[in-house]
Amino acid sequence: MTKSKRRVFDASFKLQVVEMIRAQGLSIGQVCRDMKLGETAVRRWLAQVDAEQLGQPGIGKPLTAEQQRIRQLEAENRQLRGDVDILKKASAFFARELR
């Protein structure tokens, strides 16, 4: 028995599928059959887009450009906070050494 390779879809493709369902009024089942996609995955993409439109992070990788930017800025913010903590500890250490 051979395993089929897992397919990976980029955010723009996922958004196109969601747009087909929402804007064109196609059913989830029909889109899944036509594009040979799993219904569970498509339902997850729909839930992800709904969450992101409400300003919530959603589950998984962000789909919309706005949420991708938010995640990037949050990661940068975490990094900078860590850098500040290290600098505070270093300055406290050197301040003790100078006394």
CSV table of C-alpha atoms in Angstrom, one decimal:
chain,number,residue,atom,x,y,z
A,1,MET,CA,0.0,0.0,0.0
A,2,THR,CA,1.5,3.3,-1.0
A,3,LYS,CA,0.9,6.5,0.8
A,4,SER,CA,-0.1,9.5,-1.2
A,5,LYS,CA,1.9,12.6,-0.6
A,6,ARG,CA,0.2,15.2,1.6
A,7,ARG,CA,-0.9,18.3,-0.4
A,8,VAL,CA,0.0,21.7,0.9
A,9,PHE,CA,-2.0,24.8,-0.1
A,10,ASP,CA,-0.9,28.4,0.2
A,11,ALA,CA,-3.0,31.1,1.8
A,12,SER,CA,-4.1,32.6,-1.5
A,13,PHE,CA,-5.5,29.3,-2.7
A,14,LYS,CA,-7.4,28.8,0.6
A,15,LEU,CA,-8.9,32.3,0.3
A,16,GLN,CA,-9.9,31.6,-3.3
A,17,VAL,CA,-11.8,28.5,-2.2
A,18,VAL,CA,-13.5,30.4,0.6
A,19,GLU,CA,-14.4,33.2,-1.8
A,20,MET,CA,-15.9,30.6,-4.2
A,21,ILE,CA,-18.1,29.3,-1.5
A,22,ARG,CA,-19.1,32.7,0.0
A,23,ALA,CA,-19.4,35.0,-3.1
A,24,GLN,CA,-20.5,32.5,-5.7
A,25,GLY,CA,-22.9,30.7,-3.4
A,26,LEU,CA,-21.4,27.2,-4.2
A,27,SER,CA,-21.9,24.5,-1.7
A,28,ILE,CA,-18.9,23.2,0.3
A,29,GLY,CA,-19.5,19.6,-1.0
A,30,GLN,CA,-19.7,20.8,-4.6
A,31,VAL,CA,-16.4,22.8,-4.3
A,32,CYS,CA,-14.7,19.9,-2.6
A,33,ARG,CA,-15.7,17.4,-5.3
A,34,ASP,CA,-14.8,19.7,-8.1
A,35,MET,CA,-11.4,20.6,-6.7
A,36,LYS,CA,-10.7,17.2,-5.1
A,37,LEU,CA,-10.4,18.7,-1.6
A,38,GLY,CA,-11.2,17.3,1.8
A,39,GLU,CA,-14.4,18.7,3.2
A,40,THR,CA,-12.9,19.0,6.7
A,41,ALA,CA,-10.0,21.1,5.5
A,42,VAL,CA,-12.3,23.5,3.6
A,43,ARG,CA,-14.6,23.8,6.6
A,44,ARG,CA,-11.5,24.7,8.7
A,45,TRP,CA,-10.5,27.3,6.2
A,46,LEU,CA,-14.0,28.9,6.4
A,47,ALA,CA,-13.8,28.9,10.2
A,48,GLN,CA,-10.3,30.5,10.0
A,49,VAL,CA,-11.4,33.3,7.7
A,50,ASP,CA,-14.5,33.9,9.9
A,51,ALA,CA,-12.3,34.2,13.0
A,52,GLU,CA,-9.8,36.5,11.2
A,53,GLN,CA,-12.5,38.8,10.0
A,54,LEU,CA,-13.7,39.2,13.6
A,55,GLY,CA,-10.1,40.1,14.6
A,56,GLN,CA,-9.4,36.8,16.3
A,57,PRO,CA,-6.2,34.8,15.6
A,58,GLY,CA,-8.1,31.7,14.5
A,59,ILE,CA,-6.5,28.2,14.4
A,60,GLY,CA,-3.4,27.5,12.3
A,61,LYS,CA,-1.5,29.7,10.0
A,62,PRO,CA,-3.1,33.1,9.3
A,63,LEU,CA,-4.8,33.4,5.9
A,64,THR,CA,-5.5,37.1,5.5
A,65,ALA,CA,-2.6,39.5,4.9
A,66,GLU,CA,-3.7,41.5,8.0
A,67,GLN,CA,-3.5,38.5,10.3
A,68,GLN,CA,-0.1,37.5,8.8
A,69,ARG,CA,1.2,41.0,9.6
A,70,ILE,CA,-0.2,40.8,13.1
A,71,ARG,CA,1.5,37.5,13.8
A,72,GLN,CA,4.8,38.9,12.4
A,73,LEU,CA,4.5,41.9,14.6
A,74,GLU,CA,3.7,39.8,17.7
A,75,ALA,CA,6.7,37.7,17.1
A,76,GLU,CA,8.9,40.8,16.7
A,77,ASN,CA,7.4,42.2,19.8
A,78,ARG,CA,8.3,39.0,21.8
A,79,GLN,CA,11.8,39.2,20.5
A,80,LEU,CA,12.3,42.8,21.4
A,81,ARG,CA,10.9,42.2,24.9
A,82,GLY,CA,13.4,39.4,25.4
A,83,ASP,CA,16.2,41.7,24.2
A,84,VAL,CA,15.1,44.4,26.7
A,85,ASP,CA,15.1,41.8,29.5
A,86,ILE,CA,18.6,40.7,28.7
A,87,LEU,CA,19.8,44.3,28.6
A,88,LYS,CA,18.2,45.0,32.0
A,89,LYS,CA,20.0,42.1,33.5
A,90,ALA,CA,23.3,43.0,31.9
A,91,SER,CA,23.1,46.6,33.1
A,92,ALA,CA,22.2,45.4,36.6
A,93,PHE,CA,25.2,43.1,36.5
A,94,PHE,CA,27.6,45.8,35.4
A,95,ALA,CA,26.2,48.3,37.8
A,96,ARG,CA,27.1,45.9,40.7
A,97,GLU,CA,30.6,45.4,39.3
A,98,LEU,CA,31.3,49.2,39.2
A,99,ARG,CA,30.5,49.6,43.0
